[in-house]
């Protein structure tokens, strides 16, 4: 049976991804930094709970030991993420963004991914079919944000897209370093979740589709790529 860990899985897209993978037969660990919410979510889903705050070394290392003791890991989904919002649900722009806001965003969205990968790579390397899915964003695409004809061009924020572009680079570099793993970045689409103040236009069911799909690729699947439900995306 495939064992899967999803960070930030007590709500939103992570929760729906967990639901879908449990239904597909995976043993799913719901990683959450809030123990009560995480346990409740795991109970609802028929999954397992593991305390995991991607910004905290101790919880990440403890989670890795727990999952190792339970038999190991096959699929890691780096889903936990934040987008800094200010008054009126606005995003800090080039005129207003501060270094502290950037640092906070990167601590979860970038350093958190590295922290979790560092802890779980030894387990993944023991799997017969290891997979990593890094949840990125269409806003990570330099090509699209540079294109005045593309809708993403008009997004004014700085911290979130910069952090997700960094996640894409992590995806490329880790995929080259570990050719035995299938490591990809995905764009779930503009989904209605707490991350964006529920302003998204997609459901969590739609947002989870590409994550679920890429979590189930085989050893002959792609690696080092950036995908949405329609296929590869430009960097």
mmCIF file with all atom_site columns, C-alpha atoms in Angstrom, residues 57-188:
data_model
loop_
_atom_site.group_PDB
_atom_site.id
_atom_site.type_symbol
_atom_site.label_atom_id
_atom_site.label_alt_id
_atom_site.label_comp_id
_atom_site.label_asym_id
_atom_site.label_entity_id
_atom_site.label_seq_id
_atom_site.pdbx_PDB_ins_code
_atom_site.Cartn_x
_atom_site.Cartn_y
_atom_site.Cartn_z
_atom_site.occupancy
_atom_site.B_iso_or_equiv
_atom_site.pdbx_formal_charge
_atom_site.auth_seq_id
_atom_site.auth_comp_id
_atom_site.auth_asym_id
_atom_site.auth_atom_id
_atom_site.pdbx_PDB_model_num
ATOM 1   C CA . UNK A 1 57  ? 12.574 21.630 12.915  1.00 0.00 ? 57  UNK A CA 1
ATOM 2   C CA . UNK A 1 58  ? 11.539 19.632 15.968  1.00 0.00 ? 58  UNK A CA 1
ATOM 3   C CA . UNK A 1 59  ? 8.038  18.764 14.728  1.00 0.00 ? 59  UNK A CA 1
ATOM 4   C CA . UNK A 1 60  ? 9.304  17.910 11.239  1.00 0.00 ? 60  UNK A CA 1
ATOM 5   C CA . UNK A 1 61  ? 12.017 15.621 12.599  1.00 0.00 ? 61  UNK A CA 1
ATOM 6   C CA . UNK A 1 62  ? 9.575  13.989 15.027  1.00 0.00 ? 62  UNK A CA 1
ATOM 7   C CA . UNK A 1 63  ? 7.079  13.416 12.215  1.00 0.00 ? 63  UNK A CA 1
ATOM 8   C CA . UNK A 1 64  ? 9.761  11.750 10.115  1.00 0.00 ? 64  UNK A CA 1
ATOM 9   C CA . UNK A 1 65  ? 10.623 9.401  12.986  1.00 0.00 ? 65  UNK A CA 1
ATOM 10  C CA . UNK A 1 66  ? 6.957  8.544  13.528  1.00 0.00 ? 66  UNK A CA 1
ATOM 11  C CA . UNK A 1 67  ? 6.338  7.748  9.876   1.00 0.00 ? 67  UNK A CA 1
ATOM 12  C CA . UNK A 1 68  ? 9.591  5.793  9.621   1.00 0.00 ? 68  UNK A CA 1
ATOM 13  C CA . UNK A 1 69  ? 8.594  3.690  12.622  1.00 0.00 ? 69  UNK A CA 1
ATOM 14  C CA . UNK A 1 70  ? 5.204  3.023  11.015  1.00 0.00 ? 70  UNK A CA 1
ATOM 15  C CA . UNK A 1 71  ? 6.813  1.621  7.869   1.00 0.00 ? 71  UNK A CA 1
ATOM 16  C CA . UNK A 1 72  ? 8.108  4.461  5.719   1.00 0.00 ? 72  UNK A CA 1
ATOM 17  C CA . UNK A 1 73  ? 6.908  6.892  3.059   1.00 0.00 ? 73  UNK A CA 1
ATOM 18  C CA . UNK A 1 74  ? 6.230  6.703  -0.679  1.00 0.00 ? 74  UNK A CA 1
ATOM 19  C CA . UNK A 1 75  ? 4.648  10.061 -1.538  1.00 0.00 ? 75  UNK A CA 1
ATOM 20  C CA . UNK A 1 76  ? 5.327  13.507 -0.081  1.00 0.00 ? 76  UNK A CA 1
ATOM 21  C CA . UNK A 1 77  ? 3.007  16.386 -0.941  1.00 0.00 ? 77  UNK A CA 1
ATOM 22  C CA . UNK A 1 78  ? 4.411  19.758 0.105   1.00 0.00 ? 78  UNK A CA 1
ATOM 23  C CA . UNK A 1 79  ? 1.088  21.567 0.312   1.00 0.00 ? 79  UNK A CA 1
ATOM 24  C CA . UNK A 1 80  ? 1.437  23.858 3.348   1.00 0.00 ? 80  UNK A CA 1
ATOM 25  C CA . UNK A 1 81  ? 1.670  27.474 2.267   1.00 0.00 ? 81  UNK A CA 1
ATOM 26  C CA . UNK A 1 82  ? 0.733  31.039 3.154   1.00 0.00 ? 82  UNK A CA 1
ATOM 27  C CA . UNK A 1 83  ? 0.039  34.278 1.335   1.00 0.00 ? 83  UNK A CA 1
ATOM 28  C CA . UNK A 1 84  ? 0.540  37.458 3.329   1.00 0.00 ? 84  UNK A CA 1
ATOM 29  C CA . UNK A 1 85  ? -2.623 39.552 3.414   1.00 0.00 ? 85  UNK A CA 1
ATOM 30  C CA . UNK A 1 86  ? -3.155 43.033 4.862   1.00 0.00 ? 86  UNK A CA 1
ATOM 31  C CA . UNK A 1 87  ? -6.208 45.173 5.602   1.00 0.00 ? 87  UNK A CA 1
ATOM 32  C CA . UNK A 1 88  ? -9.071 44.620 3.197   1.00 0.00 ? 88  UNK A CA 1
ATOM 33  C CA . UNK A 1 89  ? -7.669 41.228 2.141   1.00 0.00 ? 89  UNK A CA 1
ATOM 34  C CA . UNK A 1 90  ? -5.110 43.021 -0.034  1.00 0.00 ? 90  UNK A CA 1
ATOM 35  C CA . UNK A 1 91  ? -1.637 41.735 -0.808  1.00 0.00 ? 91  UNK A CA 1
ATOM 36  C CA . UNK A 1 92  ? 1.482  43.820 -0.098  1.00 0.00 ? 92  UNK A CA 1
ATOM 37  C CA . UNK A 1 93  ? 2.647  45.432 -3.342  1.00 0.00 ? 93  UNK A CA 1
ATOM 38  C CA . UNK A 1 94  ? 6.043  46.561 -4.560  1.00 0.00 ? 94  UNK A CA 1
ATOM 39  C CA . UNK A 1 95  ? 5.421  49.904 -2.841  1.00 0.00 ? 95  UNK A CA 1
ATOM 40  C CA . UNK A 1 96  ? 4.460  48.453 0.535   1.00 0.00 ? 96  UNK A CA 1
ATOM 41  C CA . UNK A 1 97  ? 6.042  45.019 0.982   1.00 0.00 ? 97  UNK A CA 1
ATOM 42  C CA . UNK A 1 98  ? 8.543  44.707 3.804   1.00 0.00 ? 98  UNK A CA 1
ATOM 43  C CA . UNK A 1 99  ? 11.474 42.397 4.338   1.00 0.00 ? 99  UNK A CA 1
ATOM 44  C CA . UNK A 1 100 ? 9.669  40.901 7.331   1.00 0.00 ? 100 UNK A CA 1
ATOM 45  C CA . UNK A 1 101 ? 6.670  40.019 5.176   1.00 0.00 ? 101 UNK A CA 1
ATOM 46  C CA . UNK A 1 102 ? 8.958  38.398 2.631   1.00 0.00 ? 102 UNK A CA 1
ATOM 47  C CA . UNK A 1 103 ? 10.785 36.496 5.357   1.00 0.00 ? 103 UNK A CA 1
ATOM 48  C CA . UNK A 1 104 ? 7.551  35.191 6.879   1.00 0.00 ? 104 UNK A CA 1
ATOM 49  C CA . UNK A 1 105 ? 6.295  34.004 3.508   1.00 0.00 ? 105 UNK A CA 1
ATOM 50  C CA . UNK A 1 106 ? 9.570  32.308 2.619   1.00 0.00 ? 106 UNK A CA 1
ATOM 51  C CA . UNK A 1 107 ? 9.789  30.621 6.027   1.00 0.00 ? 107 UNK A CA 1
ATOM 52  C CA . UNK A 1 108 ? 6.700  28.562 5.219   1.00 0.00 ? 108 UNK A CA 1
ATOM 53  C CA . UNK A 1 109 ? 6.621  28.403 1.431   1.00 0.00 ? 109 UNK A CA 1
ATOM 54  C CA . UNK A 1 110 ? 10.324 27.875 0.687   1.00 0.00 ? 110 UNK A CA 1
ATOM 55  C CA . UNK A 1 111 ? 12.317 26.993 3.799   1.00 0.00 ? 111 UNK A CA 1
ATOM 56  C CA . UNK A 1 112 ? 9.443  24.768 4.905   1.00 0.00 ? 112 UNK A CA 1
ATOM 57  C CA . UNK A 1 113 ? 9.713  22.747 1.715   1.00 0.00 ? 113 UNK A CA 1
ATOM 58  C CA . UNK A 1 114 ? 13.464 22.353 2.183   1.00 0.00 ? 114 UNK A CA 1
ATOM 59  C CA . UNK A 1 115 ? 13.026 21.442 5.847   1.00 0.00 ? 115 UNK A CA 1
ATOM 60  C CA . UNK A 1 116 ? 10.475 18.729 5.057   1.00 0.00 ? 116 UNK A CA 1
ATOM 61  C CA . UNK A 1 117 ? 12.434 17.370 2.103   1.00 0.00 ? 117 UNK A CA 1
ATOM 62  C CA . UNK A 1 118 ? 15.609 17.181 4.149   1.00 0.00 ? 118 UNK A CA 1
ATOM 63  C CA . UNK A 1 119 ? 13.861 15.163 6.855   1.00 0.00 ? 119 UNK A CA 1
ATOM 64  C CA . UNK A 1 120 ? 11.929 12.803 4.575   1.00 0.00 ? 120 UNK A CA 1
ATOM 65  C CA . UNK A 1 121 ? 14.333 12.167 1.688   1.00 0.00 ? 121 UNK A CA 1
ATOM 66  C CA . UNK A 1 122 ? 15.964 9.198  3.462   1.00 0.00 ? 122 UNK A CA 1
ATOM 67  C CA . UNK A 1 123 ? 12.534 7.562  3.788   1.00 0.00 ? 123 UNK A CA 1
ATOM 68  C CA . UNK A 1 124 ? 11.548 8.335  0.194   1.00 0.00 ? 124 UNK A CA 1
ATOM 69  C CA . UNK A 1 125 ? 14.796 6.866  -1.125  1.00 0.00 ? 125 UNK A CA 1
ATOM 70  C CA . UNK A 1 126 ? 13.844 3.510  0.423   1.00 0.00 ? 126 UNK A CA 1
ATOM 71  C CA . UNK A 1 127 ? 10.520 3.463  -1.431  1.00 0.00 ? 127 UNK A CA 1
ATOM 72  C CA . UNK A 1 128 ? 10.076 1.416  -4.596  1.00 0.00 ? 128 UNK A CA 1
ATOM 73  C CA . UNK A 1 129 ? 8.229  4.303  -6.286  1.00 0.00 ? 129 UNK A CA 1
ATOM 74  C CA . UNK A 1 130 ? 8.964  7.598  -4.496  1.00 0.00 ? 130 UNK A CA 1
ATOM 75  C CA . UNK A 1 131 ? 7.064  10.727 -5.518  1.00 0.00 ? 131 UNK A CA 1
ATOM 76  C CA . UNK A 1 132 ? 7.236  14.356 -4.398  1.00 0.00 ? 132 UNK A CA 1
ATOM 77  C CA . UNK A 1 133 ? 4.594  16.917 -5.349  1.00 0.00 ? 133 UNK A CA 1
ATOM 78  C CA . UNK A 1 134 ? 5.423  20.542 -4.582  1.00 0.00 ? 134 UNK A CA 1
ATOM 79  C CA . UNK A 1 135 ? 2.314  22.706 -4.619  1.00 0.00 ? 135 UNK A CA 1
ATOM 80  C CA . UNK A 1 136 ? 3.339  25.827 -6.507  1.00 0.00 ? 136 UNK A CA 1
ATOM 81  C CA . UNK A 1 137 ? 1.189  28.440 -8.249  1.00 0.00 ? 137 UNK A CA 1
ATOM 82  C CA . UNK A 1 138 ? 0.523  29.847 -11.681 1.00 0.00 ? 138 UNK A CA 1
ATOM 83  C CA . UNK A 1 139 ? 1.865  33.063 -10.184 1.00 0.00 ? 139 UNK A CA 1
ATOM 84  C CA . UNK A 1 140 ? 5.286  31.412 -10.064 1.00 0.00 ? 140 UNK A CA 1
ATOM 85  C CA . UNK A 1 141 ? 5.617  31.569 -13.838 1.00 0.00 ? 141 UNK A CA 1
ATOM 86  C CA . UNK A 1 142 ? 8.044  34.305 -14.891 1.00 0.00 ? 142 UNK A CA 1
ATOM 87  C CA . UNK A 1 143 ? 6.865  33.868 -18.463 1.00 0.00 ? 143 UNK A CA 1
ATOM 88  C CA . UNK A 1 144 ? 3.205  34.450 -17.645 1.00 0.00 ? 144 UNK A CA 1
ATOM 89  C CA . UNK A 1 145 ? 3.708  37.317 -15.204 1.00 0.00 ? 145 UNK A CA 1
ATOM 90  C CA . UNK A 1 146 ? 5.930  39.026 -17.783 1.00 0.00 ? 146 UNK A CA 1
ATOM 91  C CA . UNK A 1 147 ? 3.263  38.692 -20.493 1.00 0.00 ? 147 UNK A CA 1
ATOM 92  C CA . UNK A 1 148 ? 0.827  41.651 -20.641 1.00 0.00 ? 148 UNK A CA 1
ATOM 93  C CA . UNK A 1 149 ? -1.668 39.381 -22.409 1.00 0.00 ? 149 UNK A CA 1
ATOM 94  C CA . UNK A 1 150 ? -1.786 36.858 -19.572 1.00 0.00 ? 150 UNK A CA 1
ATOM 95  C CA . UNK A 1 151 ? -4.245 37.338 -16.657 1.00 0.00 ? 151 UNK A CA 1
ATOM 96  C CA . UNK A 1 152 ? -1.512 36.613 -14.096 1.00 0.00 ? 152 UNK A CA 1
ATOM 97  C CA . UNK A 1 153 ? 0.394  39.670 -15.345 1.00 0.00 ? 153 UNK A CA 1
ATOM 98  C CA . UNK A 1 154 ? -1.889 41.928 -13.306 1.00 0.00 ? 154 UNK A CA 1
ATOM 99  C CA . UNK A 1 155 ? -1.297 40.302 -9.912  1.00 0.00 ? 155 UNK A CA 1
ATOM 100 C CA . UNK A 1 156 ? 0.436  43.051 -7.841  1.00 0.00 ? 156 UNK A CA 1
ATOM 101 C CA . UNK A 1 157 ? 1.860  41.008 -4.968  1.00 0.00 ? 157 UNK A CA 1
ATOM 102 C CA . UNK A 1 158 ? 5.543  40.372 -4.401  1.00 0.00 ? 158 UNK A CA 1
ATOM 103 C CA . UNK A 1 159 ? 6.087  37.855 -1.598  1.00 0.00 ? 159 UNK A CA 1
ATOM 104 C CA . UNK A 1 160 ? 3.828  34.992 -2.671  1.00 0.00 ? 160 UNK A CA 1
ATOM 105 C CA . UNK A 1 161 ? 4.806  34.691 -6.354  1.00 0.00 ? 161 UNK A CA 1
ATOM 106 C CA . UNK A 1 162 ? 8.488  35.122 -5.511  1.00 0.00 ? 162 UNK A CA 1
ATOM 107 C CA . UNK A 1 163 ? 8.275  32.307 -2.975  1.00 0.00 ? 163 UNK A CA 1
ATOM 108 C CA . UNK A 1 164 ? 6.528  29.996 -5.429  1.00 0.00 ? 164 UNK A CA 1
ATOM 109 C CA . UNK A 1 165 ? 9.075  30.734 -8.156  1.00 0.00 ? 165 UNK A CA 1
ATOM 110 C CA . UNK A 1 166 ? 11.678 29.612 -5.621  1.00 0.00 ? 166 UNK A CA 1
ATOM 111 C CA . UNK A 1 167 ? 9.662  26.409 -5.076  1.00 0.00 ? 167 UNK A CA 1
ATOM 112 C CA . UNK A 1 168 ? 9.859  25.775 -8.818  1.00 0.00 ? 168 UNK A CA 1
ATOM 113 C CA . UNK A 1 169 ? 13.623 26.111 -8.732  1.00 0.00 ? 169 UNK A CA 1
ATOM 114 C CA . UNK A 1 170 ? 13.790 23.748 -5.764  1.00 0.00 ? 170 UNK A CA 1
ATOM 115 C CA . UNK A 1 171 ? 11.769 21.279 -7.827  1.00 0.00 ? 171 UNK A CA 1
ATOM 116 C CA . UNK A 1 172 ? 14.208 21.443 -10.734 1.00 0.00 ? 172 UNK A CA 1
ATOM 117 C CA . UNK A 1 173 ? 17.300 21.098 -8.577  1.00 0.00 ? 173 UNK A CA 1
ATOM 118 C CA . UNK A 1 174 ? 16.018 18.300 -6.359  1.00 0.00 ? 174 UNK A CA 1
ATOM 119 C CA . UNK A 1 175 ? 14.773 16.385 -9.407  1.00 0.00 ? 175 UNK A CA 1
ATOM 120 C CA . UNK A 1 176 ? 18.259 16.536 -10.935 1.00 0.00 ? 176 UNK A CA 1
ATOM 121 C CA . UNK A 1 177 ? 19.891 15.527 -7.661  1.00 0.00 ? 177 UNK A CA 1
ATOM 122 C CA . UNK A 1 178 ? 17.571 12.564 -7.081  1.00 0.00 ? 178 UNK A CA 1
ATOM 123 C CA . UNK A 1 179 ? 16.793 10.977 -10.473 1.00 0.00 ? 179 UNK A CA 1
ATOM 124 C CA . UNK A 1 180 ? 15.241 7.947  -8.775  1.00 0.00 ? 180 UNK A CA 1
ATOM 125 C CA . UNK A 1 181 ? 12.407 10.118 -7.437  1.00 0.00 ? 181 UNK A CA 1
ATOM 126 C CA . UNK A 1 182 ? 9.585  11.711 -9.409  1.00 0.00 ? 182 UNK A CA 1
ATOM 127 C CA . UNK A 1 183 ? 9.603  15.337 -8.202  1.00 0.00 ? 183 UNK A CA 1
ATOM 128 C CA . UNK A 1 184 ? 7.258  17.879 -9.782  1.00 0.00 ? 184 UNK A CA 1
ATOM 129 C CA . UNK A 1 185 ? 5.663  21.252 -9.092  1.00 0.00 ? 185 UNK A CA 1
ATOM 130 C CA . UNK A 1 186 ? 1.953  21.769 -9.703  1.00 0.00 ? 186 UNK A CA 1
ATOM 131 C CA . UNK A 1 187 ? -0.403 24.692 -10.148 1.00 0.00 ? 187 UNK A CA 1
ATOM 132 C CA . UNK A 1 188 ? -3.799 23.919 -8.585  1.00 0.00 ? 188 UNK A CA 1
#
